[in-house]
Amino acid sequence: GVRVLYESYPRAVEEKEDNGRGWTALHMAASCPHSSNSLIEALVDIYPAATMEVDRRGQYPLHLACSSGKSWDDGIRIIFDANPEAAGAPNSVGLLPFHCAALSYSVSSSGGLASSGNIASSRSHSSMSSSSDDSIVTTHHEHEPSNIGEAVHENDSQDLLAKINVVYSLLREIPAVL
């Protein structure tokens, strides 16, 4: 769908909103927690310079993707690879994308670090191990959850691991953010 719109009006992906945000189409997709990886990939392919555009608050699409709760493999990596320098650029309040990710996870009302303190006391049979690929941890499920409560808890665990992986991946790529 994005390519059809682009073919009809190519400047649509390049133009910024005429409002207080000043977002491009990539900024919009990056800020939406439910935008797909394929949408972000298409927008970056069509107009990679959007990864280098800041909005009126000094935020690159990378800041917005990190704030929206996206996972590393579902949007953040594509934006990072197109403009890794944005990882070291503070927004107008001095936050790097790493900070945006960490803060969004710590204040989340559902599934964020602040509300996931019970992950350590999990009743599920998962094991975590170091991984040499792009993830900090992987999980291995020995048994499927036997009831709804365990299934919800397992989803929270997976969500938490995805969030930890974003922070880890940003630190791995730009360790100087600490």
mmCIF file of C-alpha atoms in Angstrom, residues 35-173:
data_model
loop_
_atom_site.group_PDB
_atom_site.id
_atom_site.type_symbol
_atom_site.label_atom_id
_atom_site.label_comp_id
_atom_site.label_asym_id
_atom_site.label_seq_id
_atom_site.Cartn_x
_atom_site.Cartn_y
_atom_site.Cartn_z
ATOM 1 C CA SER A 35 3.057 -0.466 12.714
ATOM 2 C CA SER A 36 4.581 -3.430 10.962
ATOM 3 C CA ASN A 37 8.207 -4.104 10.230
ATOM 4 C CA SER A 38 7.330 -4.293 6.525
ATOM 5 C CA LEU A 39 5.823 -0.774 6.618
ATOM 6 C CA ILE A 40 8.926 0.667 8.262
ATOM 7 C CA GLU A 41 11.162 -1.225 5.854
ATOM 8 C CA ALA A 42 9.203 0.086 2.848
ATOM 9 C CA LEU A 43 9.369 3.685 4.120
ATOM 10 C CA VAL A 44 13.121 3.440 4.733
ATOM 11 C CA ASP A 45 13.658 1.849 1.293
ATOM 12 C CA ILE A 46 11.616 4.550 -0.430
ATOM 13 C CA TYR A 47 13.079 7.511 1.446
ATOM 14 C CA PRO A 48 16.118 6.583 3.594
ATOM 15 C CA ALA A 49 16.858 10.259 4.275
ATOM 16 C CA ALA A 50 13.826 10.295 6.603
ATOM 17 C CA THR A 51 15.969 8.420 9.152
ATOM 18 C CA MET A 52 18.138 11.550 9.300
ATOM 19 C CA GLU A 53 15.260 13.998 9.776
ATOM 20 C CA VAL A 54 14.494 15.394 13.214
ATOM 21 C CA ASP A 55 11.060 16.489 14.261
ATOM 22 C CA ARG A 56 10.344 19.750 16.086
ATOM 23 C CA ARG A 57 11.361 18.124 19.378
ATOM 24 C CA GLY A 58 14.737 17.040 18.013
ATOM 25 C CA GLN A 59 13.700 13.406 17.698
ATOM 26 C CA TYR A 60 14.831 11.119 14.945
ATOM 27 C CA PRO A 61 12.601 8.208 13.922
ATOM 28 C CA LEU A 62 14.949 6.063 16.042
ATOM 29 C CA HIS A 63 13.931 7.968 19.196
ATOM 30 C CA LEU A 64 10.273 7.428 18.373
ATOM 31 C CA ALA A 65 10.679 3.730 17.565
ATOM 32 C CA CYS A 66 12.492 3.194 20.856
ATOM 33 C CA SER A 67 9.799 5.101 22.763
ATOM 34 C CA SER A 68 6.945 3.212 21.114
ATOM 35 C CA GLY A 69 7.916 -0.167 22.501
ATOM 36 C CA LYS A 70 8.931 -1.762 19.208
ATOM 37 C CA SER A 71 11.297 -4.701 19.309
ATOM 38 C CA TRP A 72 14.756 -4.626 17.765
ATOM 39 C CA ASP A 73 13.705 -6.933 14.934
ATOM 40 C CA ASP A 74 10.326 -5.295 14.367
ATOM 41 C CA GLY A 75 11.400 -1.865 13.213
ATOM 42 C CA ILE A 76 14.217 -0.506 15.331
ATOM 43 C CA ARG A 77 17.055 -2.360 13.576
ATOM 44 C CA ILE A 78 15.986 -1.137 10.122
ATOM 45 C CA ILE A 79 15.924 2.477 11.278
ATOM 46 C CA PHE A 80 19.187 2.080 13.195
ATOM 47 C CA ASP A 81 20.986 0.490 10.231
ATOM 48 C CA ALA A 82 19.921 3.371 7.968
ATOM 49 C CA ASN A 83 21.192 6.015 10.432
ATOM 50 C CA PRO A 84 23.316 4.624 13.286
ATOM 51 C CA GLU A 85 24.470 8.135 14.190
ATOM 52 C CA ALA A 86 20.987 8.894 15.538
ATOM 53 C CA ALA A 87 21.702 6.511 18.442
ATOM 54 C CA GLY A 88 24.162 9.064 19.820
ATOM 55 C CA ALA A 89 21.988 12.127 19.210
ATOM 56 C CA PRO A 90 20.041 13.598 22.124
ATOM 57 C CA ASN A 91 16.536 14.921 21.559
ATOM 58 C CA SER A 92 15.464 18.371 22.777
ATOM 59 C CA VAL A 93 15.346 17.209 26.409
ATOM 60 C CA GLY A 94 18.712 15.428 26.227
ATOM 61 C CA LEU A 95 17.498 11.833 25.841
ATOM 62 C CA LEU A 96 19.234 9.381 23.535
ATOM 63 C CA PRO A 97 17.213 6.597 21.861
ATOM 64 C CA PHE A 98 18.657 4.223 24.496
ATOM 65 C CA HIS A 99 17.143 6.401 27.230
ATOM 66 C CA CYS A 100 13.826 6.580 25.375
ATOM 67 C CA ALA A 101 13.669 2.785 25.217
ATOM 68 C CA ALA A 102 14.644 2.285 28.848
ATOM 69 C CA LEU A 103 12.204 4.911 30.082
ATOM 70 C CA SER A 104 9.316 3.655 27.986
ATOM 71 C CA TYR A 105 9.790 0.168 29.385
ATOM 72 C CA SER A 106 10.141 1.283 32.985
ATOM 73 C CA VAL A 107 6.929 3.339 33.035
ATOM 74 C CA SER A 108 4.760 1.070 30.920
ATOM 75 C CA SER A 109 1.485 0.239 32.618
ATOM 76 C CA SER A 110 1.249 -3.224 31.059
ATOM 77 C CA GLY A 111 4.228 -5.445 30.588
ATOM 78 C CA GLY A 112 6.910 -2.850 31.291
ATOM 79 C CA LEU A 113 9.764 -3.412 33.651
ATOM 80 C CA ALA A 114 8.016 -1.586 36.466
ATOM 81 C CA SER A 115 5.078 -3.966 36.302
ATOM 82 C CA SER A 116 7.028 -7.132 35.547
ATOM 83 C CA GLY A 117 8.794 -7.662 38.831
ATOM 84 C CA ASN A 118 7.137 -11.031 39.143
ATOM 85 C CA ILE A 119 8.955 -12.407 36.094
ATOM 86 C CA ALA A 120 11.725 -13.816 38.296
ATOM 87 C CA SER A 121 9.220 -15.917 40.215
ATOM 88 C CA SER A 122 7.829 -17.444 37.043
ATOM 89 C CA ARG A 123 6.098 -20.793 37.335
ATOM 90 C CA SER A 124 6.700 -21.532 33.648
ATOM 91 C CA HIS A 125 9.502 -23.874 32.672
ATOM 92 C CA SER A 126 11.682 -21.495 30.681
ATOM 93 C CA SER A 127 15.399 -21.267 30.632
ATOM 94 C CA MET A 128 17.412 -18.280 29.535
ATOM 95 C CA SER A 129 20.821 -18.548 27.960
ATOM 96 C CA SER A 130 23.334 -16.279 26.349
ATOM 97 C CA SER A 131 23.127 -16.086 22.618
ATOM 98 C CA SER A 132 25.783 -15.286 20.055
ATOM 99 C CA ASP A 133 23.293 -13.945 17.528
ATOM 100 C CA ASP A 134 21.524 -10.577 17.637
ATOM 101 C CA SER A 135 19.571 -11.287 20.830
ATOM 102 C CA ILE A 136 20.774 -10.987 24.379
ATOM 103 C CA VAL A 137 18.715 -13.935 25.558
ATOM 104 C CA THR A 138 16.722 -16.723 24.080
ATOM 105 C CA THR A 139 14.094 -18.837 25.739
ATOM 106 C CA HIS A 140 13.428 -22.502 25.565
ATOM 107 C CA HIS A 141 9.989 -23.744 26.544
ATOM 108 C CA GLU A 142 10.008 -27.242 27.967
ATOM 109 C CA HIS A 143 6.259 -27.267 28.578
ATOM 110 C CA GLU A 144 3.401 -25.280 27.144
ATOM 111 C CA PRO A 145 1.456 -23.221 29.707
ATOM 112 C CA SER A 146 -1.314 -25.318 31.210
ATOM 113 C CA ASN A 147 -3.790 -22.521 31.888
ATOM 114 C CA ILE A 148 -4.702 -18.977 30.884
ATOM 115 C CA GLY A 149 -2.802 -17.362 33.772
ATOM 116 C CA GLU A 150 0.416 -19.085 32.793
ATOM 117 C CA ALA A 151 -0.143 -18.172 29.116
ATOM 118 C CA VAL A 152 -0.508 -14.489 30.010
ATOM 119 C CA HIS A 153 2.570 -14.703 32.226
ATOM 120 C CA GLU A 154 4.524 -16.346 29.396
ATOM 121 C CA ASN A 155 3.526 -13.515 27.029
ATOM 122 C CA ASP A 156 4.710 -10.992 29.632
ATOM 123 C CA SER A 157 8.021 -12.854 29.850
ATOM 124 C CA GLN A 158 8.445 -12.782 26.069
ATOM 125 C CA ASP A 159 7.557 -9.076 26.005
ATOM 126 C CA LEU A 160 10.103 -8.357 28.721
ATOM 127 C CA LEU A 161 12.804 -10.294 26.866
ATOM 128 C CA ALA A 162 12.070 -8.327 23.687
ATOM 129 C CA LYS A 163 12.407 -5.069 25.634
ATOM 130 C CA ILE A 164 15.654 -6.149 27.253
ATOM 131 C CA ASN A 165 16.916 -7.122 23.806
ATOM 132 C CA VAL A 166 16.298 -3.580 22.485
ATOM 133 C CA VAL A 167 18.297 -2.024 25.310
ATOM 134 C CA TYR A 168 21.037 -4.633 24.904
ATOM 135 C CA SER A 169 21.174 -4.181 21.120
ATOM 136 C CA LEU A 170 21.490 -0.404 21.434
ATOM 137 C CA LEU A 171 24.248 -0.818 24.026
ATOM 138 C CA ARG A 172 26.025 -3.386 21.858
ATOM 139 C CA GLU A 173 25.934 -1.050 18.864
#
